[in-house]
């Protein structure tokens, strides 16, 4: 069984933590990742800092800009992930970034580097699934790289089914019409109705709810409608306050 | 007519690389824009507005003094005489009618020089729709008169404080706002963005070349120009000025980019010369970027040309050799602005001054018919002119 399959067979709610590589220091990732895994997170999502992250709110914009200022490169990100894997860590690691980063690295070289670093899958918000199917799928398959697609409140039922068919890891349920961000601290009724609607579709892929999630309560709530939740901004803010260890302890307790 | 493929590609340039959050919006636009633009209702209403509100057709003016100076027949397509002072209004009115016919009630726009922002604010005032304009913090400073105009027109001007705080970042912020507010209509200001925007904006600006063609035939009595010259930021005035001439290979098309302090100075916005294939603002095109795909902050004295990408249609025309790329530095543009002002009594926008500056680089013959698209007037740039010319 792949690391992804093994993980999603586990008890809900699963916690996926997003961290911007190169933040707060250029070499912070391996140590923070080990701490996260020790505390029991299920999945690690590593953000590849980008100059123009269109789907990201102010916090991830700022951590990305700082990471780039710190001098983080793709080669360093892959090396740091290899270091994480040296600890025999078997949780899935996803890379999240923008299509231009993959294009400039060279799609094939990029996927090979991912495989070498034992990355499990990619999340590329500006890679539409149609383009994935027409131009990238064979390459992803050749390198055994999984892909995750986003679903939003505006995604039609027909399109959700198509995304589910094309996806081979988990569907990323964007919690609201929004950028990444800390959100409002709780889900609204319409958000819960949306999560229920997706859950009732009995999709073939596991689902993770992300964007705007900031607390243990929201994680538990997400677990009622999906396999778990993705927390990014709130975690990055806890790093800034130097309270990340306590924040993760609470989330995983 | 030049048209992208169903997926929005001109050769290898174009497409719609948008996150899922924008899929439904972009799809809705893609499914409706051609039908609405081709409808009689739309054509009649836009035609009436362009004639009676904007003041079209704009003159094709034979600049005799400039002609003598450059040794060729220089004609200026006077987009600067449009209501609001630039070609941007052609697109803004077209898109706001489209928005209304699609049932949209809220407008957002990005702006660099503020000309598109003013055009969008004007169109919104006319249609009674609330409008938010995103503008880089640096541009808010250097184009202050346009900021005041937008506010007076009732629009909200929102400062983009990320990145280089110029047009690229204003566009990022507009797209981000759109993600959070999918019920708004994004009235984009140039031939950039995800498909169908490049085609939509090119069609709305094509009125420029249509008029040039008619004016050359009926007023000047020539079949075609030898050259059409336009400045390029995103590329909308160039796309409009070139549109009806693209199939006629005898017409040389010249796109003038902003070289800033020099193409090789590290402070430039000459995307064709410095860029490589990449993705920016939802389309694949030439982009100024690092080897790792990080977008490089551009620089130009002209806020409207200070952009690290180029519309996919222009990228295609340039890459296939159908169109030639030239560039002009800040200094050359300033001198050209002074030249046009003192030779012809026309104070151009700094953007348009780049097109004038490039005339010197063309191997002109006395018989040549050269049409320069004078995309806008210089009122907004007075502070810059005052500073540089010690006025
Ligand atoms: C007068 C004028 N010309 C040209 C431009 C550049 O835009 P584009 O390349 O889309 O014509 C601008 C943009 O602000 C402008 O205000």
XYZ file of C-alpha atoms and ligand atoms in Angstrom:
660
model
C 0.000 0.000 0.000
C 1.236 3.485 -0.762
C 1.884 5.971 1.989
C -1.221 7.859 0.857
C -3.518 4.830 0.993
C -2.149 3.756 4.368
C -2.693 7.209 5.800
C -6.257 7.609 4.635
C -7.161 4.222 6.104
C -6.470 5.756 9.506
C -8.989 7.183 11.900
C -10.478 10.615 11.203
C -9.890 13.488 11.563
C -6.512 13.512 9.861
C -4.392 16.592 10.296
C -2.425 17.969 7.360
C -0.097 20.837 8.201
C 1.080 23.279 5.556
C 4.414 24.930 5.983
C 6.221 27.361 3.732
C 9.669 25.951 2.973
C 12.425 28.381 3.940
C 10.343 29.977 6.705
C 11.178 31.274 9.246
C 14.809 30.339 8.420
C 16.081 28.917 5.180
C 16.796 25.559 6.871
C 13.817 25.361 9.259
C 11.825 22.746 7.377
C 13.421 19.453 8.528
C 13.331 20.318 12.203
C 9.776 21.669 12.097
C 8.683 18.631 10.083
C 10.166 16.239 12.633
C 8.400 18.065 15.390
C 5.114 17.881 13.483
C 5.464 14.166 12.801
C 6.470 13.447 16.387
C 3.284 15.161 17.492
C 1.341 12.892 15.168
C 0.244 14.898 12.152
C -0.889 12.673 9.281
C 0.305 14.577 6.230
C 2.846 17.324 5.590
C 2.250 19.858 2.871
C 5.351 21.798 1.902
C 4.736 25.132 0.208
C 7.243 26.063 -2.478
C 7.597 29.817 -2.013
C 6.462 31.741 -5.073
C 6.802 35.403 -5.942
C 3.195 35.749 -7.083
C 1.028 33.253 -5.183
C -2.399 34.097 -6.600
C -4.450 31.786 -4.400
C -2.774 32.821 -1.160
C -3.732 35.374 1.446
C -1.402 37.827 3.183
C 0.243 35.401 5.634
C 1.390 32.863 3.044
C 2.333 35.719 0.713
C 4.532 37.139 3.456
C 6.090 33.850 4.551
C 6.808 33.069 0.897
C 8.408 36.454 0.299
C 10.511 36.034 3.424
C 11.565 32.519 2.431
C 12.648 33.791 -0.979
C 14.543 36.574 0.715
C 16.160 33.913 2.886
C 17.404 32.451 -0.380
C 15.426 29.212 -0.506
C 15.770 27.294 -3.800
C 14.046 24.227 -5.200
C 17.255 22.229 -4.814
C 17.313 23.079 -1.107
C 13.655 22.142 -0.710
C 14.279 18.716 -2.247
C 17.388 18.229 -0.076
C 15.473 19.172 3.054
C 12.705 16.710 2.231
C 15.359 14.007 1.758
C 16.617 14.824 5.248
C 13.102 14.385 6.623
C 12.812 11.009 4.884
C 16.141 9.899 6.425
C 14.319 9.581 9.737
C 12.260 6.750 8.201
C 9.274 9.029 8.292
C 6.466 7.295 6.386
C 3.766 9.977 6.381
C 2.811 11.400 2.976
C 4.524 14.601 1.925
C 2.867 16.821 -0.655
C 4.444 19.768 -2.406
C 2.255 22.760 -3.092
C 3.182 25.497 -5.505
C 2.416 27.137 -8.804
C 2.644 25.732 -12.302
C 5.327 28.177 -13.414
C 7.733 26.722 -10.849
C 7.287 23.266 -12.306
C 7.573 24.589 -15.870
C 10.828 26.427 -15.276
C 12.401 23.526 -13.408
C 11.344 21.383 -16.344
C 8.325 19.153 -15.698
C 10.237 15.905 -16.083
C 13.213 17.018 -13.956
C 10.781 18.316 -11.378
C 8.890 15.036 -11.128
C 12.131 13.087 -11.002
C 13.397 15.287 -8.168
C 10.094 14.729 -6.340
C 10.449 10.966 -6.710
C 14.066 11.068 -5.555
C 13.030 13.017 -2.458
C 10.138 10.596 -1.854
C 7.500 13.263 -2.255
C 4.115 11.578 -2.615
C 2.033 14.087 -4.462
C 1.591 17.594 -5.808
C -0.977 20.331 -5.302
C -0.782 22.956 -8.029
C -3.780 25.264 -7.843
C -3.234 26.860 -11.246
C -2.883 23.562 -13.078
C -6.454 22.931 -14.283
C -7.337 19.247 -14.349
C -8.065 19.455 -18.089
C -4.470 20.527 -18.692
C -3.243 17.848 -16.290
C -5.103 15.189 -18.270
C -4.029 16.466 -21.678
C -0.399 17.294 -20.923
C 0.897 15.929 -17.623
C -0.819 12.711 -16.584
C 1.543 10.261 -18.326
C 4.552 12.031 -16.845
C 3.071 11.990 -13.336
C 2.302 8.312 -13.726
C 5.761 7.490 -15.001
C 7.254 8.999 -11.848
C 4.558 7.642 -9.553
C 3.584 11.135 -8.480
C 0.033 11.596 -7.170
C -2.015 14.728 -7.771
C -4.648 16.473 -5.697
C -7.322 18.778 -7.110
C -9.227 21.616 -5.485
C -12.997 21.753 -5.148
C -14.695 25.036 -4.235
C -18.247 26.055 -3.331
C -18.684 27.080 -6.976
C -17.575 23.765 -8.482
C -20.517 22.076 -10.208
C -21.546 18.538 -9.323
C -20.592 17.344 -12.772
C -17.163 18.903 -12.445
C -16.653 17.462 -8.964
C -17.225 13.997 -10.442
C -14.702 14.688 -13.184
C -12.154 15.988 -10.659
C -12.733 12.908 -8.535
C -12.123 10.693 -11.548
C -8.861 12.478 -12.415
C -7.584 12.655 -8.829
C -5.525 9.896 -7.223
C -4.706 11.141 -3.713
C -7.269 13.313 -1.969
C -9.640 16.065 -3.024
C -8.829 19.381 -1.461
C -12.126 20.906 -0.330
C -11.611 24.661 -0.280
C -13.815 25.689 2.625
C -15.100 28.971 1.212
C -14.751 31.436 -1.666
C -11.484 32.674 -0.307
C -7.727 32.716 -0.377
C -5.680 30.835 2.144
C -6.030 32.601 5.470
C -6.920 32.198 9.110
C -10.671 32.416 8.487
C -13.386 33.279 10.965
C -12.672 30.719 13.675
C -15.713 28.596 12.946
C -17.665 27.193 10.029
C -20.911 28.840 8.957
C -24.092 26.885 8.272
C -23.632 27.309 4.542
C -20.094 25.933 4.761
C -21.317 22.896 6.685
C -24.100 22.379 4.136
C -21.480 22.506 1.389
C -19.256 19.965 3.164
C -22.267 17.686 3.632
C -23.200 18.004 -0.033
C -19.693 16.863 -1.041
C -19.640 14.103 1.575
C -22.989 12.783 0.335
C -21.554 12.363 -3.165
C -19.558 9.333 -1.944
C -16.501 10.243 -3.987
C -13.802 7.684 -4.664
C -11.016 9.875 -3.261
C -10.616 10.833 0.376
C -11.308 14.496 1.101
C -9.516 17.091 3.189
C -11.006 20.476 4.064
C -8.663 23.425 3.884
C -8.439 27.250 3.850
C -9.459 29.228 6.911
C -9.088 26.449 9.485
C -7.499 27.487 12.740
C -8.562 25.323 15.685
C -9.039 21.882 17.122
C -12.812 22.374 17.072
C -12.777 23.095 13.369
C -10.566 20.065 12.764
C -13.036 17.832 14.608
C -15.933 19.404 12.745
C -14.145 18.844 9.417
C -13.663 15.206 10.349
C -17.437 14.731 10.377
C -17.674 15.539 6.675
C -14.224 14.711 5.350
C -11.117 12.722 6.237
C -9.633 15.704 7.977
C -8.374 19.226 7.607
C -5.431 21.198 6.289
C -4.073 23.981 8.465
C -1.575 26.458 7.042
C -1.950 30.110 7.925
C -2.826 29.495 11.573
C 0.250 27.267 11.927
C 2.549 29.803 10.250
C 1.202 32.488 12.569
C 1.941 30.261 15.555
C 5.545 29.986 14.327
C 5.749 33.742 14.184
C 4.515 33.947 17.788
C 6.902 31.099 18.690
C 3.950 29.075 19.944
C 3.933 26.450 17.207
C 4.783 23.531 19.475
C 1.911 24.310 21.822
C -0.449 24.901 18.885
C 0.335 21.503 17.346
C 0.156 19.772 20.733
C -3.340 21.089 21.163
C -4.401 20.104 17.636
C -3.085 16.557 18.035
C -4.051 15.968 21.668
C -9.044 37.729 -38.190
C -6.582 36.531 -35.600
C -8.320 34.219 -33.198
C -7.124 31.932 -30.471
C -7.986 28.251 -30.398
C -10.999 27.053 -28.430
C -8.680 26.798 -25.391
C -7.411 30.317 -25.900
C -4.011 29.639 -27.452
C -2.178 31.719 -30.013
C 0.525 29.230 -30.934
C 2.069 28.248 -27.624
C 0.839 31.383 -25.859
C -2.397 31.879 -23.949
C -4.743 29.435 -22.260
C -6.454 29.721 -18.913
C -4.302 28.610 -15.986
C -6.618 29.588 -13.187
C -7.213 27.999 -9.820
C -10.480 26.142 -9.388
C -11.886 29.113 -7.453
C -12.034 31.077 -10.708
C -13.028 28.273 -13.020
C -16.766 28.953 -12.976
C -16.292 32.678 -13.604
C -13.869 32.264 -16.459
C -16.020 29.533 -17.973
C -19.132 31.717 -17.768
C -17.318 34.505 -19.583
C -15.921 32.113 -22.173
C -19.385 30.712 -22.871
C -20.976 34.122 -23.322
C -18.574 36.717 -24.655
C -18.703 35.938 -28.373
C -22.460 35.605 -28.462
C -22.952 38.892 -26.644
C -20.284 40.809 -28.593
C -21.856 39.638 -31.855
C -25.407 40.501 -30.802
C -27.188 43.432 -32.428
C -28.171 44.885 -29.076
C -24.551 44.997 -27.895
C -23.208 46.375 -31.157
C -25.796 49.130 -31.310
C -25.349 50.200 -27.728
C -21.550 50.151 -27.843
C -21.547 51.848 -31.249
C -23.695 54.639 -29.891
C -21.526 55.072 -26.796
C -18.286 55.081 -28.785
C -19.649 57.732 -31.125
C -21.516 60.033 -28.788
C -19.862 59.474 -25.433
C -16.256 58.690 -26.332
C -16.087 60.830 -29.451
C -15.106 58.174 -31.972
C -13.913 57.925 -34.612
C -10.727 59.493 -33.327
C -8.840 61.530 -35.935
C -6.000 60.119 -37.973
C -3.852 63.231 -37.898
C -1.024 63.865 -40.346
C 1.733 65.236 -38.145
C 3.488 67.395 -40.728
C 6.238 68.745 -38.507
C 7.026 65.320 -37.137
C 6.915 63.968 -40.699
C 9.511 66.498 -41.769
C 11.575 65.662 -38.707
C 11.617 61.898 -39.344
C 11.521 62.049 -43.138
C 8.380 60.004 -43.643
C 4.617 60.471 -43.552
C 3.770 60.231 -39.881
C 0.125 59.853 -38.953
C -1.026 59.889 -35.369
C -4.064 57.836 -34.425
C -5.450 60.163 -31.805
C -6.632 57.792 -29.074
C -5.544 60.550 -26.688
C -8.636 62.473 -27.771
C -10.993 59.822 -26.455
C -13.132 60.712 -23.478
C -10.989 60.010 -20.374
C -7.806 60.435 -22.394
C -6.712 57.031 -23.643
C -7.684 53.963 -25.647
C -8.665 52.188 -22.424
C -12.255 53.481 -22.581
C -12.963 51.431 -25.752
C -12.468 48.281 -23.735
C -14.032 49.488 -20.494
C -17.349 50.396 -22.129
C -17.462 47.168 -24.085
C -16.803 45.065 -21.027
C -19.256 46.885 -18.821
C -22.021 46.293 -21.344
C -20.983 42.655 -21.429
C -21.035 42.562 -17.624
C -24.501 44.064 -17.536
C -25.804 41.635 -20.160
C -24.388 38.793 -18.061
C -26.345 40.106 -15.075
C -23.299 41.329 -13.131
C -23.680 44.318 -10.839
C -20.272 44.871 -9.230
C -17.081 45.797 -11.045
C -13.432 45.351 -10.121
C -10.438 46.458 -12.155
C -6.669 46.775 -11.923
C -4.759 49.739 -13.153
C -1.176 50.829 -13.740
C -1.102 54.359 -15.113
C -4.617 54.836 -13.843
C -6.025 55.234 -17.362
C -7.775 51.901 -17.258
C -8.867 52.609 -13.696
C -10.371 55.913 -14.796
C -12.014 54.240 -17.796
C -13.491 51.502 -15.595
C -14.610 54.068 -13.009
C -16.194 56.155 -15.764
C -18.020 53.202 -17.298
C -19.173 52.148 -13.824
C -20.466 55.630 -13.021
C -22.330 55.642 -16.312
C -23.942 52.273 -15.618
C -24.561 52.966 -11.948
C -22.418 50.061 -10.788
C -20.088 50.169 -7.786
C -16.444 49.773 -8.781
C -13.253 48.917 -6.916
C -9.931 49.669 -8.591
C -6.718 47.984 -7.444
C -3.614 50.071 -7.980
C -0.013 49.614 -6.873
C 1.101 51.897 -4.072
C 3.906 53.322 -6.219
C 1.521 54.038 -9.079
C -0.908 55.748 -6.710
C 1.908 58.162 -6.008
C 3.161 58.735 -9.537
C -0.296 58.992 -11.136
C -2.036 61.050 -8.485
C -4.390 62.967 -10.817
C -5.921 59.709 -12.015
C -6.426 58.527 -8.437
C -8.387 61.701 -7.729
C -10.441 61.230 -10.894
C -11.367 57.666 -9.941
C -12.437 58.798 -6.496
C -14.481 61.653 -7.894
C -16.144 59.167 -10.235
C -17.258 57.267 -7.156
C -14.857 54.330 -7.339
C -12.920 52.936 -4.446
C -9.161 52.852 -5.045
C -7.468 50.018 -3.172
C -3.695 50.127 -2.760
C -1.740 47.007 -3.728
C 1.124 46.822 -1.274
C 2.722 43.506 -2.256
C 5.697 42.892 -4.562
C 6.855 45.844 -6.632
C 3.630 47.700 -5.757
C 2.898 48.334 -9.434
C 0.668 46.920 -12.193
C 1.612 43.257 -11.690
C 0.701 43.461 -8.027
C -2.491 45.415 -8.684
C -3.494 42.592 -11.043
C -2.644 39.985 -8.383
C -4.808 41.819 -5.873
C -7.716 42.148 -8.308
C -7.560 38.416 -9.034
C -7.380 37.636 -5.305
C -10.394 39.826 -4.614
C -12.228 38.076 -7.444
C -11.503 34.699 -5.840
C -13.140 35.941 -2.643
C -16.043 37.598 -4.459
C -16.959 35.427 -7.428
C -20.149 37.412 -8.067
C -18.148 40.461 -9.203
C -17.185 41.147 -12.802
C -13.448 41.538 -13.348
C -13.008 44.252 -15.956
C -9.431 43.601 -17.024
C -7.569 46.444 -18.696
C -5.336 44.829 -21.259
C -4.990 41.795 -23.533
C -3.722 39.732 -20.617
C -5.219 37.324 -18.085
C -6.811 33.941 -18.669
C -8.658 33.139 -21.884
C -11.038 34.656 -23.009
C -9.799 38.030 -21.758
C -6.998 38.504 -24.320
C -9.389 37.828 -27.197
C -12.205 39.832 -25.612
C -10.047 42.925 -25.073
C -8.409 42.625 -28.509
C -11.838 42.548 -30.147
C -12.956 45.617 -28.219
C -9.779 47.529 -29.119
C -9.888 46.389 -32.764
C -11.992 49.467 -33.493
C -8.681 51.357 -33.625
C -7.308 49.502 -36.650
C -10.709 49.361 -38.283
C -10.849 53.156 -38.220
C -7.214 53.486 -39.339
C -8.000 51.280 -42.333
C -11.068 53.339 -43.270
C -9.339 56.663 -42.705
C -6.323 55.694 -44.794
C -8.588 54.568 -47.612
C -11.033 57.453 -47.575
C -9.096 60.402 -46.196
C -5.513 59.708 -47.212
C -6.219 57.652 -50.295
C -3.746 54.850 -49.669
C -4.483 51.164 -49.472
C -2.397 50.365 -46.418
C 0.185 51.815 -44.080
C 3.814 50.710 -44.321
C 4.163 50.702 -40.558
C 1.879 50.634 -37.550
C 3.735 51.512 -34.350
C 2.393 51.130 -30.811
C 3.740 50.917 -27.290
C 3.258 47.685 -25.351
C 2.552 47.222 -21.683
C 0.083 44.351 -21.633
C -0.498 45.073 -25.299
C -4.071 46.293 -25.710
C -3.466 49.451 -27.697
C -1.002 47.565 -29.887
C -3.429 44.665 -30.357
C -6.145 47.145 -31.312
C -3.955 49.106 -33.702
C -2.587 45.938 -35.358
C -5.735 43.806 -35.410
C -7.066 44.399 -38.937
C -3.585 44.534 -40.458
C -2.267 41.244 -39.132
C -3.170 39.255 -42.248
C -1.697 41.882 -44.562
C 1.987 40.966 -44.491
C 2.905 44.165 -46.334
C 2.089 46.169 -43.222
C 4.998 46.152 -40.794
C 3.887 45.995 -37.183
C 6.159 47.494 -34.541
C 5.673 46.991 -30.811
C 7.655 49.277 -28.526
C 8.480 48.102 -25.027
C 9.741 50.108 -22.095
C 13.471 49.589 -21.612
C 13.457 51.561 -18.353
C 17.054 52.456 -17.572
C 18.257 50.208 -20.399
C 17.380 46.670 -21.456
C 20.460 45.232 -19.736
C 20.377 47.550 -16.718
C 18.370 45.240 -14.485
C 15.725 47.952 -14.322
C 13.592 47.373 -17.358
C 10.202 46.198 -18.541
C 11.291 44.957 -21.999
C 9.519 41.620 -21.669
C 10.030 40.401 -25.221
C 13.786 40.854 -24.980
C 14.184 39.705 -21.385
C 11.365 37.213 -20.984
C 10.958 33.484 -21.453
C 7.940 31.210 -21.679
C 6.125 31.143 -18.368
C 2.811 31.755 -16.684
C 1.563 35.051 -15.344
C -1.947 36.114 -14.403
C -3.517 32.972 -15.750
C -1.946 32.746 -19.184
C 1.171 31.254 -20.686
C 3.291 33.901 -22.311
C 6.673 35.593 -22.233
C 7.514 36.527 -18.665
C 10.466 38.209 -17.004
C 11.491 35.562 -14.512
C 14.351 33.843 -12.756
C 15.509 30.335 -13.627
C 13.220 29.034 -10.876
C 10.172 30.812 -12.277
C 10.037 33.635 -9.750
C 8.677 36.691 -11.496
C 11.133 39.558 -11.728
C 9.923 42.971 -10.648
C 9.936 45.177 -13.741
C 10.769 48.843 -13.929
C 9.737 51.688 -16.198
C 9.161 55.389 -15.648
C 5.828 54.747 -17.324
C 3.355 53.051 -14.995
C 1.327 51.661 -17.899
C 4.296 49.800 -19.400
C 5.757 48.635 -16.087
C 4.666 45.009 -16.503
C 6.755 41.792 -16.549
C 4.507 39.966 -19.027
C 3.002 40.598 -22.449
C -0.362 39.587 -23.870
C -0.303 36.137 -25.520
C -1.422 37.432 -28.904
C 1.473 39.895 -28.985
C 3.883 37.234 -27.737
C 2.764 35.069 -30.658
C 3.073 37.849 -33.254
C 6.528 38.748 -31.944
C 7.803 35.181 -31.707
C 6.655 34.293 -35.199
C 8.295 37.429 -36.588
C 5.005 38.952 -37.741
C 5.653 41.859 -35.437
C 8.935 43.531 -34.595
C 9.920 44.461 -31.034
C 11.733 47.706 -30.327
C 12.265 49.415 -27.024
C 12.771 52.899 -25.672
C 14.406 53.939 -22.419
C 12.928 56.338 -19.866
C 15.162 59.067 -21.166
C 14.286 58.435 -24.822
C 10.582 58.450 -23.982
C 10.899 61.742 -22.104
C 12.741 63.326 -25.030
C 10.148 61.993 -27.472
C 7.366 63.457 -25.337
C 9.099 66.819 -25.478
C 9.626 66.502 -29.216
C 5.980 65.723 -29.932
C 4.833 68.504 -27.647
C 7.040 71.136 -29.241
C 6.683 69.972 -32.844
C 2.956 69.284 -32.862
C 1.516 70.833 -29.727
C 0.423 67.457 -28.406
C 1.458 66.376 -24.913
C 1.447 62.562 -24.989
C 1.152 60.056 -22.197
C 4.547 58.669 -21.212
C 3.440 55.273 -22.519
C 2.650 56.660 -25.965
C 5.894 58.637 -25.945
C 7.722 55.293 -26.121
C 6.103 54.661 -29.513
C 7.232 58.068 -30.761
C 10.746 57.434 -29.465
C 11.053 54.283 -31.556
C 10.517 56.148 -34.835
C 14.183 57.026 -34.839
C 15.064 53.322 -35.023
C 12.987 52.603 -38.136
C 14.654 52.684 -41.580
C 12.079 55.164 -42.843
C 11.778 56.293 -46.459
C 10.131 59.576 -47.518
C 7.264 57.688 -49.148
C 6.517 55.563 -46.109
C 3.141 55.857 -44.435
C 3.686 55.401 -40.703
C 0.769 55.240 -38.290
C 1.691 55.746 -34.647
C -0.991 54.856 -32.169
C -1.032 57.771 -29.772
C -2.625 55.738 -27.010
C -3.131 58.510 -24.466
C -2.647 62.092 -23.413
C -0.100 63.410 -20.962
C -2.194 65.154 -18.322
C -1.638 62.333 -15.858
C 2.150 62.561 -16.365
C 2.510 66.258 -15.767
C 4.189 65.785 -12.398
C 6.854 63.606 -14.039
C 7.318 66.085 -16.877
C 7.549 68.985 -14.429
C 10.245 67.187 -12.519
C 12.317 66.115 -15.525
C 11.983 69.260 -17.598
C 12.218 71.588 -14.633
C 8.937 73.270 -15.581
C -1.926 55.806 -22.449
C -1.572 54.382 -22.280
N -0.961 53.745 -23.278
C -0.601 52.444 -23.157
C -0.815 51.735 -22.006
C -0.312 50.338 -21.923
O -1.309 49.370 -21.978
P -1.519 48.473 -23.248
O -0.215 47.861 -23.593
O -2.521 47.458 -22.814
O -2.024 49.302 -24.331
C -1.463 52.367 -20.936
C -1.740 51.625 -19.702
O -2.012 52.106 -18.656
C -1.847 53.719 -21.085
O -2.449 54.370 -20.077
